[in-house]
Coordinates of C-alpha atoms and ligand atoms in Angstrom, one line a residue:
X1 CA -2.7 -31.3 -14.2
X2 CA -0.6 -32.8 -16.3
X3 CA 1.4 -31.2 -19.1
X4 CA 1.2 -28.0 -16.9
X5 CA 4.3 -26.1 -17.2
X6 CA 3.3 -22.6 -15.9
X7 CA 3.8 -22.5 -12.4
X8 CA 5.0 -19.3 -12.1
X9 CA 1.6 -18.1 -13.0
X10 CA -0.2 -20.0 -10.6
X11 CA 1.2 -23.6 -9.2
X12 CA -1.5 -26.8 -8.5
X13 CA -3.2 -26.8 -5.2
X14 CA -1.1 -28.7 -3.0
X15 CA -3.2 -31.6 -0.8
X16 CA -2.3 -29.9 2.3
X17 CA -3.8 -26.6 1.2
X18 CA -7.1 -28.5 0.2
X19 CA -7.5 -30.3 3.6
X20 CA -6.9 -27.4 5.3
X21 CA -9.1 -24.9 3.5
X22 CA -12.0 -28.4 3.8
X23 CA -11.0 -28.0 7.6
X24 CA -11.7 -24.3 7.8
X25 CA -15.3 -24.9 5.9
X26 CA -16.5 -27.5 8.0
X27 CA -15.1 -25.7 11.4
X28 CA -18.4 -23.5 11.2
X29 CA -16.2 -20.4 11.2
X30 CA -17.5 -17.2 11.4
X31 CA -16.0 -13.6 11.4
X32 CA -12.7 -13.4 13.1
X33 CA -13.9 -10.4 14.5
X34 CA -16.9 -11.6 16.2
X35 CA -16.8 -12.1 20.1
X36 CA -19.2 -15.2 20.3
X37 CA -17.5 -19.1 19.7
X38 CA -17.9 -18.8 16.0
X39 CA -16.0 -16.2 16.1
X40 CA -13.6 -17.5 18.1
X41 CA -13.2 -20.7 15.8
X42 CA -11.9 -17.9 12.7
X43 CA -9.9 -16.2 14.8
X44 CA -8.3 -19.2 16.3
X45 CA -7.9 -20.3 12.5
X46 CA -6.3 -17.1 11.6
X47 CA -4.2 -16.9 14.6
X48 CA -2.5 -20.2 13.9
X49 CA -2.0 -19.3 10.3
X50 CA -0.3 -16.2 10.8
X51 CA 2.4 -18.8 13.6
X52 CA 3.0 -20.7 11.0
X53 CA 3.6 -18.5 8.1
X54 CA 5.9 -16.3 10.6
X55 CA 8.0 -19.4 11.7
X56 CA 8.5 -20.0 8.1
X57 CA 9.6 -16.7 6.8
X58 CA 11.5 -15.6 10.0
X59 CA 9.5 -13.1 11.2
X60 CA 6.9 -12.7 14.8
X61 CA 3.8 -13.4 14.0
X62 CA 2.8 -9.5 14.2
X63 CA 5.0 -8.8 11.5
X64 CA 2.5 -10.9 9.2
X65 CA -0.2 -8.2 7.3
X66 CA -2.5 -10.7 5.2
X67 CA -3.9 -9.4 2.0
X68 CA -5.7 -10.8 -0.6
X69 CA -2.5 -11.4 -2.7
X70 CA 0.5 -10.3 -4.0
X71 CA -0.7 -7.2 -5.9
X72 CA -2.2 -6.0 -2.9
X73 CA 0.9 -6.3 -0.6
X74 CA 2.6 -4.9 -3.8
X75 CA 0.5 -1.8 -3.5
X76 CA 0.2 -1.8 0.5
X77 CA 4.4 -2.1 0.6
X78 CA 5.2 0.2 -2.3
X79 CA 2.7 3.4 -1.4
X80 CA 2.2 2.5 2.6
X81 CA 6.3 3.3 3.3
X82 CA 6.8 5.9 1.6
X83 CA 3.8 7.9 2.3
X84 CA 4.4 7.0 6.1
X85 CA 8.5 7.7 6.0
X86 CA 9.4 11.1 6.5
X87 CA 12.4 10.8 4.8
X88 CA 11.5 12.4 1.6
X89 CA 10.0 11.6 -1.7
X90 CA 12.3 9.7 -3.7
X91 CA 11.7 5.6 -4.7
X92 CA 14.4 3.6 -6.3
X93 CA 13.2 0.1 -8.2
X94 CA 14.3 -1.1 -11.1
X95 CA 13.5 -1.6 -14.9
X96 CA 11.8 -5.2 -14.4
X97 CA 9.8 -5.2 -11.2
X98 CA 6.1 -6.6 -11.6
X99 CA 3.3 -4.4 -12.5
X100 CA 2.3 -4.3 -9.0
X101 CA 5.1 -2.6 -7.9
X102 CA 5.7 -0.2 -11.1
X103 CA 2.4 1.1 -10.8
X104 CA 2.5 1.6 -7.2
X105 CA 5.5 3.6 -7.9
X106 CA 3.7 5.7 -11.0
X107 CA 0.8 6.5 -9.0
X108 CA 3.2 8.0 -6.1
X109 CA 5.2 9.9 -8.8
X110 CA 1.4 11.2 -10.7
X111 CA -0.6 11.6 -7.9
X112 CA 2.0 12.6 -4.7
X113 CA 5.0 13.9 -6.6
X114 CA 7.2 11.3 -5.8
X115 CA 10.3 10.8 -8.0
X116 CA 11.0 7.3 -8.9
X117 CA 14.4 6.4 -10.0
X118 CA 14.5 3.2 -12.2
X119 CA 17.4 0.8 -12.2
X120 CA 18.2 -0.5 -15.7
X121 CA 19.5 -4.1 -15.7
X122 CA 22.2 -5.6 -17.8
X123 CA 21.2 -8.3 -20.4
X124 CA 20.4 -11.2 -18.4
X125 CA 17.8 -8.9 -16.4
X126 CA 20.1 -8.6 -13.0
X127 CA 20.2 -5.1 -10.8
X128 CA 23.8 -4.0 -10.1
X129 CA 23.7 -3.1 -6.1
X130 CA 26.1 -0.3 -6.7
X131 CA 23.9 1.0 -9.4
X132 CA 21.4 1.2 -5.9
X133 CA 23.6 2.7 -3.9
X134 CA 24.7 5.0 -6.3
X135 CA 21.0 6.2 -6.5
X136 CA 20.3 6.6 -2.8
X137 CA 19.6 9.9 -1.7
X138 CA 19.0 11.8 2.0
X139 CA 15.2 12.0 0.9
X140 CA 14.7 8.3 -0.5
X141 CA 11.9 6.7 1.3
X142 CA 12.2 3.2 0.0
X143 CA 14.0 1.1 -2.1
X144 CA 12.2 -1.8 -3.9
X145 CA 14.0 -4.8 -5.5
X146 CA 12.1 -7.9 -6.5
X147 CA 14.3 -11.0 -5.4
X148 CA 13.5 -13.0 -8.7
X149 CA 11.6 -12.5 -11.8
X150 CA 8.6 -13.5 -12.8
X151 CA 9.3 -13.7 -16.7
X152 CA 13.3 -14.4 -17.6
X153 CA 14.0 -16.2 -13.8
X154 CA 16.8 -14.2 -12.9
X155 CA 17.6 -13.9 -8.8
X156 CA 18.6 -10.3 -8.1
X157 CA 21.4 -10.0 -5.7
X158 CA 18.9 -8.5 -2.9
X159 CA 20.9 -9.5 0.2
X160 CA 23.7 -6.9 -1.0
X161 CA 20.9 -4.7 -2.4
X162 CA 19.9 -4.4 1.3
X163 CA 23.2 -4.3 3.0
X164 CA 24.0 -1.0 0.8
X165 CA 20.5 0.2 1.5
X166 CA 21.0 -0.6 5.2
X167 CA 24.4 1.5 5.4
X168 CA 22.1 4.5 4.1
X169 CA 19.2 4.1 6.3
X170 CA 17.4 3.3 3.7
X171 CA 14.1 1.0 4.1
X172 CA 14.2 -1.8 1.8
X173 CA 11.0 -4.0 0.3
X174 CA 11.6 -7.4 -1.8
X175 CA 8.6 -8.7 -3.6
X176 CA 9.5 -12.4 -3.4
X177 CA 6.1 -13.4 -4.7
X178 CA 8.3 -15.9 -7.5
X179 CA 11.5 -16.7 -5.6
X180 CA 9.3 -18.2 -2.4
X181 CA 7.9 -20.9 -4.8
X182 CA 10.8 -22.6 -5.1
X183 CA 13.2 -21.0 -2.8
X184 CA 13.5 -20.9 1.1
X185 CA 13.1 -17.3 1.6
X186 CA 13.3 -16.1 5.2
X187 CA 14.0 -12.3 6.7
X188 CA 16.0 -13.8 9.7
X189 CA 19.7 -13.3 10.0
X190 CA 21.6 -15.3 7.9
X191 CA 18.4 -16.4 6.0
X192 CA 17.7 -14.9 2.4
X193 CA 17.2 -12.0 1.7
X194 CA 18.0 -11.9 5.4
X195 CA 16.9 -9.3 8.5
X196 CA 18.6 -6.5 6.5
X197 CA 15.3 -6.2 4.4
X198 CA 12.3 -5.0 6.0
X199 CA 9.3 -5.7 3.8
X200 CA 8.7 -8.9 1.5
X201 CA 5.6 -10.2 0.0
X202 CA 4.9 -13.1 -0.5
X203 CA 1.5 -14.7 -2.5
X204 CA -0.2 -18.0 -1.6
X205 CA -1.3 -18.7 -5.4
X206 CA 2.6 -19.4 -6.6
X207 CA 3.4 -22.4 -4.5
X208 CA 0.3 -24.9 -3.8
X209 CA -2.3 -22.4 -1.6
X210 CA -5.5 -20.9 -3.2
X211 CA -5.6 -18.0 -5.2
X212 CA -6.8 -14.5 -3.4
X213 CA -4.5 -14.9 -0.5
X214 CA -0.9 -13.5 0.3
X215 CA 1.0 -11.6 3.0
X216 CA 3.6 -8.1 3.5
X217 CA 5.6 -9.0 6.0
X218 CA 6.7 -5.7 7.9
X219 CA 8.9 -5.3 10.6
X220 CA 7.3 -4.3 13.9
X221 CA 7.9 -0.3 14.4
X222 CA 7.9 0.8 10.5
X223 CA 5.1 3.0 10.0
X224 CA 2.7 2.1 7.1
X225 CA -0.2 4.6 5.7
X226 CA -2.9 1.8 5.0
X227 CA -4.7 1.5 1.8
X228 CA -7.6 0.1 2.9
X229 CA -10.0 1.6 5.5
X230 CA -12.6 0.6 7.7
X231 CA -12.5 -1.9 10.5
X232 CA -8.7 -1.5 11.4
X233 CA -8.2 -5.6 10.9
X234 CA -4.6 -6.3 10.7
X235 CA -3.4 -4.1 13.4
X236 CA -4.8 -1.2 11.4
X237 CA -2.7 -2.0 8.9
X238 CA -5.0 -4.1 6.4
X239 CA -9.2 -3.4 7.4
X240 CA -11.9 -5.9 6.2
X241 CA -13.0 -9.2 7.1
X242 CA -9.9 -12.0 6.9
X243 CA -10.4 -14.7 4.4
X244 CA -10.4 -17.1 6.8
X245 CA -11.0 -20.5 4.6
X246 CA -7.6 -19.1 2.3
X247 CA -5.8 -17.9 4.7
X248 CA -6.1 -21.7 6.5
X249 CA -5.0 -22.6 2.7
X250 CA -2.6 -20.2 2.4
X251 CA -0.6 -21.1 5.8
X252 CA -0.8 -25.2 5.3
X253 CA 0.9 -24.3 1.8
X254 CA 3.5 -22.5 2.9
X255 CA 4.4 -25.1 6.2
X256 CA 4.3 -28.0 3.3
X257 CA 6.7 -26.3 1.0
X258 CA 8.7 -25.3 3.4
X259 CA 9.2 -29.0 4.4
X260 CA 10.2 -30.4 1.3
X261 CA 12.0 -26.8 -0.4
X262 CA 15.4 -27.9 -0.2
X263 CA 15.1 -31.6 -2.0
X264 CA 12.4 -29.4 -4.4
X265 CA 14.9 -27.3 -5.5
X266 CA 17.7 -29.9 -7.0
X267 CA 15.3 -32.0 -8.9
X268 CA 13.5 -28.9 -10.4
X269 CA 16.9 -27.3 -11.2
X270 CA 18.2 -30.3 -12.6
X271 CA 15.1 -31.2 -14.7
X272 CA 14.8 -27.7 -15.9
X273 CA 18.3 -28.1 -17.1
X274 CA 17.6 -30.6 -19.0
X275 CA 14.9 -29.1 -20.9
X276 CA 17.1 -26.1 -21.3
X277 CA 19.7 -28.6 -23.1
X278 CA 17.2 -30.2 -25.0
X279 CA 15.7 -26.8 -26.2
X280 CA 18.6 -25.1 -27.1
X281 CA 20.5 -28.1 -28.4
X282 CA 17.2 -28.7 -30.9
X283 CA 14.8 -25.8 -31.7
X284 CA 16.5 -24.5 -34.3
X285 CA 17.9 -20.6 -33.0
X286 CA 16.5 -20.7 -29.9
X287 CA 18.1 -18.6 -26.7
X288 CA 18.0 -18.8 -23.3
X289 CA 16.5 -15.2 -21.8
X290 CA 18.2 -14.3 -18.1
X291 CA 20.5 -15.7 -16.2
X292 CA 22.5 -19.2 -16.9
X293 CA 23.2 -19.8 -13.2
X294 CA 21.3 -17.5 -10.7
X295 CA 17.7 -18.3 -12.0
X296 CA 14.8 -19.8 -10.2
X297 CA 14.9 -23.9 -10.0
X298 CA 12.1 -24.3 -12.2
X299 CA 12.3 -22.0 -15.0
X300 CA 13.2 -22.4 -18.5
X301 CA 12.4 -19.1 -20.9
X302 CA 13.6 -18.6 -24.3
X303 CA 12.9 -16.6 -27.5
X304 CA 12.9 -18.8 -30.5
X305 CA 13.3 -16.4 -33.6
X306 CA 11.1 -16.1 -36.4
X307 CA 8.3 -17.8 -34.6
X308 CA 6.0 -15.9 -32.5
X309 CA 5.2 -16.6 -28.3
X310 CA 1.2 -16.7 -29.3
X311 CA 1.8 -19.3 -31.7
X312 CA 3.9 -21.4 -29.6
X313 CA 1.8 -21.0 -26.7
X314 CA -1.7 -22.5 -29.3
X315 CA 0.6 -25.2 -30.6
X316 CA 2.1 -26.2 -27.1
X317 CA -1.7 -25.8 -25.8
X318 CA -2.9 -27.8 -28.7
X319 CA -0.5 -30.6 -27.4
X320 CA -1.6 -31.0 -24.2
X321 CA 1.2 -28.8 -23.0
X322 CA 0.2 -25.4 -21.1
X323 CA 3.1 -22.8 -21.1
X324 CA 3.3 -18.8 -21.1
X325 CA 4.8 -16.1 -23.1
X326 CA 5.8 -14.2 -20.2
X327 CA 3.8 -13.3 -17.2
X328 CA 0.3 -14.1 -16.9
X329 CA -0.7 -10.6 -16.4
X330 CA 0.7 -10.1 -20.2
X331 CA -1.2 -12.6 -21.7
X332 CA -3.1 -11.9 -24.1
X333 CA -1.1 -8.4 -24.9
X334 CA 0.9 -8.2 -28.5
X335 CA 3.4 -5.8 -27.3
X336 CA 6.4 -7.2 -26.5
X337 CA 7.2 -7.8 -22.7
X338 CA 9.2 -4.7 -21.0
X339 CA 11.1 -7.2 -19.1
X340 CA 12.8 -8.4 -22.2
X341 CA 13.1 -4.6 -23.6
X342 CA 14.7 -3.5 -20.6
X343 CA 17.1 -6.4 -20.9
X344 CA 18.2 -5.2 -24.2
X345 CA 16.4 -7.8 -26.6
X346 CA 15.0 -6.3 -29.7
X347 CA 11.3 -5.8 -30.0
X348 CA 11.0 -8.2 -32.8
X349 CA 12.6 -10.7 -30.8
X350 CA 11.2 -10.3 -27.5
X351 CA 7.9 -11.0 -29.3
X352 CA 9.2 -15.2 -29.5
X353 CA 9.4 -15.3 -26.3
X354 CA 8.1 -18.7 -24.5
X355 CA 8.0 -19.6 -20.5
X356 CA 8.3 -22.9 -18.9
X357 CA 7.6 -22.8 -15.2
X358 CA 7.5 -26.3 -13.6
X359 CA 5.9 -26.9 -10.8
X360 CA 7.2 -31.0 -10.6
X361 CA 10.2 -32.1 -12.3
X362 CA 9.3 -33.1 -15.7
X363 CA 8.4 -36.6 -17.1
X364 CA 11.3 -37.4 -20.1
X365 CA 8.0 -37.8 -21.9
X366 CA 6.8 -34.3 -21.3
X367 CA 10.2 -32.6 -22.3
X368 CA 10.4 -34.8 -25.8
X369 CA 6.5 -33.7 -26.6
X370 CA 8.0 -29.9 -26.1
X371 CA 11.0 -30.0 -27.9
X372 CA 8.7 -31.9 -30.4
X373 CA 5.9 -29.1 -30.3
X374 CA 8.5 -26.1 -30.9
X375 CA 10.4 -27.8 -33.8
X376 CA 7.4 -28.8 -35.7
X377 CA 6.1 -24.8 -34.5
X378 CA 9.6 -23.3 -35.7
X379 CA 9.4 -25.6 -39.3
X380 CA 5.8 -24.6 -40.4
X381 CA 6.7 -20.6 -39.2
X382 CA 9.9 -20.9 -41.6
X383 CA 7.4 -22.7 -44.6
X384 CA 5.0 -19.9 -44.4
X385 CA 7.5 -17.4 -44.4
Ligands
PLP401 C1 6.8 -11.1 -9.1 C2 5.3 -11.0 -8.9 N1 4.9 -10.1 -8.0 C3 3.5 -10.0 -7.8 C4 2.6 -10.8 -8.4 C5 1.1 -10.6 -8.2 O1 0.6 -11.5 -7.3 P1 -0.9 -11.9 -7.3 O2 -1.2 -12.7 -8.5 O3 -1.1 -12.7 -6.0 O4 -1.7 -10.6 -7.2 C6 3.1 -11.7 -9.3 C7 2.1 -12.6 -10.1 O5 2.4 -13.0 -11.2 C8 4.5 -11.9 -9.6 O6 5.0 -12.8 -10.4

């Protein structure tokens, strides 16, 4: 796709994904479940998904719980523990966690009496840990930090997050649906966020698998109230009929990014960079949102004042160009983004906000026909005005 710069909303199906997923359609696969060969053949499909994904993100391949994305192990993390922990009924998150996980915690507060203590974040949209700790009480039942996010890029400190949650005995859940795109995320020791965490998700959709597909991985021994139930799939933990075909996807993804994450990183970093330079060196008051240094590799987000995101977003589109003014899930919503609120950006302002997400380092081409797009956007805004 070319001139696609919103990977953070969904990334470009990688070839391995494709060829895997073809595999899994032509394999004659059945259900999972089923006794007979067919059956066998999902399973067997499933089986060696679940290996791989595990060896990637340092966990045993029983700690894997697929779901049918990111929301789901959103929901299944958030309202599973702390229904299942005895520990009490108070949730700690903060201001800028995804929809998936700030509902989750709503619903517990509306419909189970939960209390749910929000984290506010400083201006470049990063959690304070001692602001966590400070929050922990005897009858918390989980803490949940996302390890980057979505909209601004900022990588929350989640490893020290986890270490003061960990001195507490408190259980801790990362939604690293964003930072595994372009990060090597793994719950092993000395990996990041490290085996101090006990619950991450992860979503197939955000680095080259198909969309519909994504895992919670859970540490073996945590108890988990399911959300779905029926045929006690996943250990109990996740009933209905596995995907099979994007799960295949989902795996061949993750064992291909893994592979080539580290070199990934750097050339996204330094490309992003350089659209960062170019941006805020050109488009006349534009500012970066979030964090200079500890942002994802591949994202760029600014507000660009007196301009509004939608506009930018039909001129950029217009051009060829497909960017976002903030998370997909907000698309298409004039308020302005809470993320940006929460950060302390003005309503007014937060409204200008634009997303680049790459999921390739940019062509010089590319970044010239952006900074191009947004001038031009910014000049004709300022005329009408
Ligand atoms: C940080 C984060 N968490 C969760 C999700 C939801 O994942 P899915 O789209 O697979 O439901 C997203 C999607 O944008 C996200 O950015």
């Amino acid at each position: 796709m070319r001139g696609y710069l919103d990977a953070a909303a969904t990334s470009p199906l990688l070839p391995e994904a494709r060829e895997a997923m073809i595999a899994a359609l032509d394999a004659d696969a059945a259900n999972a479940s089923s006794v007979h060969a067919a059956g066998h053949r999902a399973r067997t499909i499933v089986e060696h998904a679940r290996q791989q994904l595990a060896e990637v993100c340092g966990v045993r391949p029983s700690e894997v719980i697929f779901t049918s994305g990111g929301t789901e192990a959103n929901n299944l993390a958030v309202i599973g523990l702390a229904l299942a922990n005895p520990r009490g009924r108070h949730l700690v998150t903060s201001a800028i966690e995804h929809p998936s996980v700030l509902e989750s915690c709503a619903y517990l507060q509306r419909v189970h009496g939960f209390d749910v203590t929000e984290i506010a974040v400083n201006d470049r949209g990063m959690t304070d840990p001692s602001k966590i700790e400070s929050a922990l009480r005897p009858d918390t039942a989980l803490v949940t930090v996302g390890l980057a996010n979505g909209e601004v890029g900022t990588v929350q400190p989640v490893q020290e997050i986890a270490r003061v949650s960990a001195a507490a005995g408190v259980l801790v859940h990362t939604d690293a649906v964003q930072a595994a795109a372009t990060l090597p995320v793994s719950m092993s020791q000395g990996g990041w966020p490290g085996n101090q965490v006990q619950a991450m998700t992860i979503a197939s959709h955000k680095f080259g698998g198909p969309q519909g597909a994504g895992a919670l991985l859970l540490r073996d021994g945590i108890a988990l109230e399911p959300l779905l139930h029926g045929g006690g799939q996943e250990h109990g933990r996740r009933s209905g009929t596995e995907n099979v075909v994007a799960i295949a996807g989902f795996a061949a993804a993750v064992t291909a990014h893994a592979h080539r994450i580290g070199a990934r990183a750097l050339a996204l970093a330094s490309s992003r960079d350089a659209l960062v330079e170019r941006v805020l060196a050109e488009v006349p008051g534009a500012q970066l949102t979030g964090d200079e240094t500890e942002r994802l590799p591949g994202h760029a987000s600014f507000t660009v004042p007196g301009v509004s995101g939608e506009s930018l977003l039909v001129a950029l589109d217009a051009a060829g160009i497909a960017a976002s003014s903030g998370s997909a899930c907000a698309a298409g919503n004039d308020e302005p983004s809470p993320v940006l609120l929460a950060m302390g950006v003005l309503p007014e302002l937060a409204q200008t906000a634009i997303r680049f997400t790459l999921p390739e380092p940019m062509e010089p081409a590319l970044r010239d026909r952006v900074v191009r797009v947004m001038t031009a956007e910014v000049s004709r805004a300022r005329r009408l005005r």
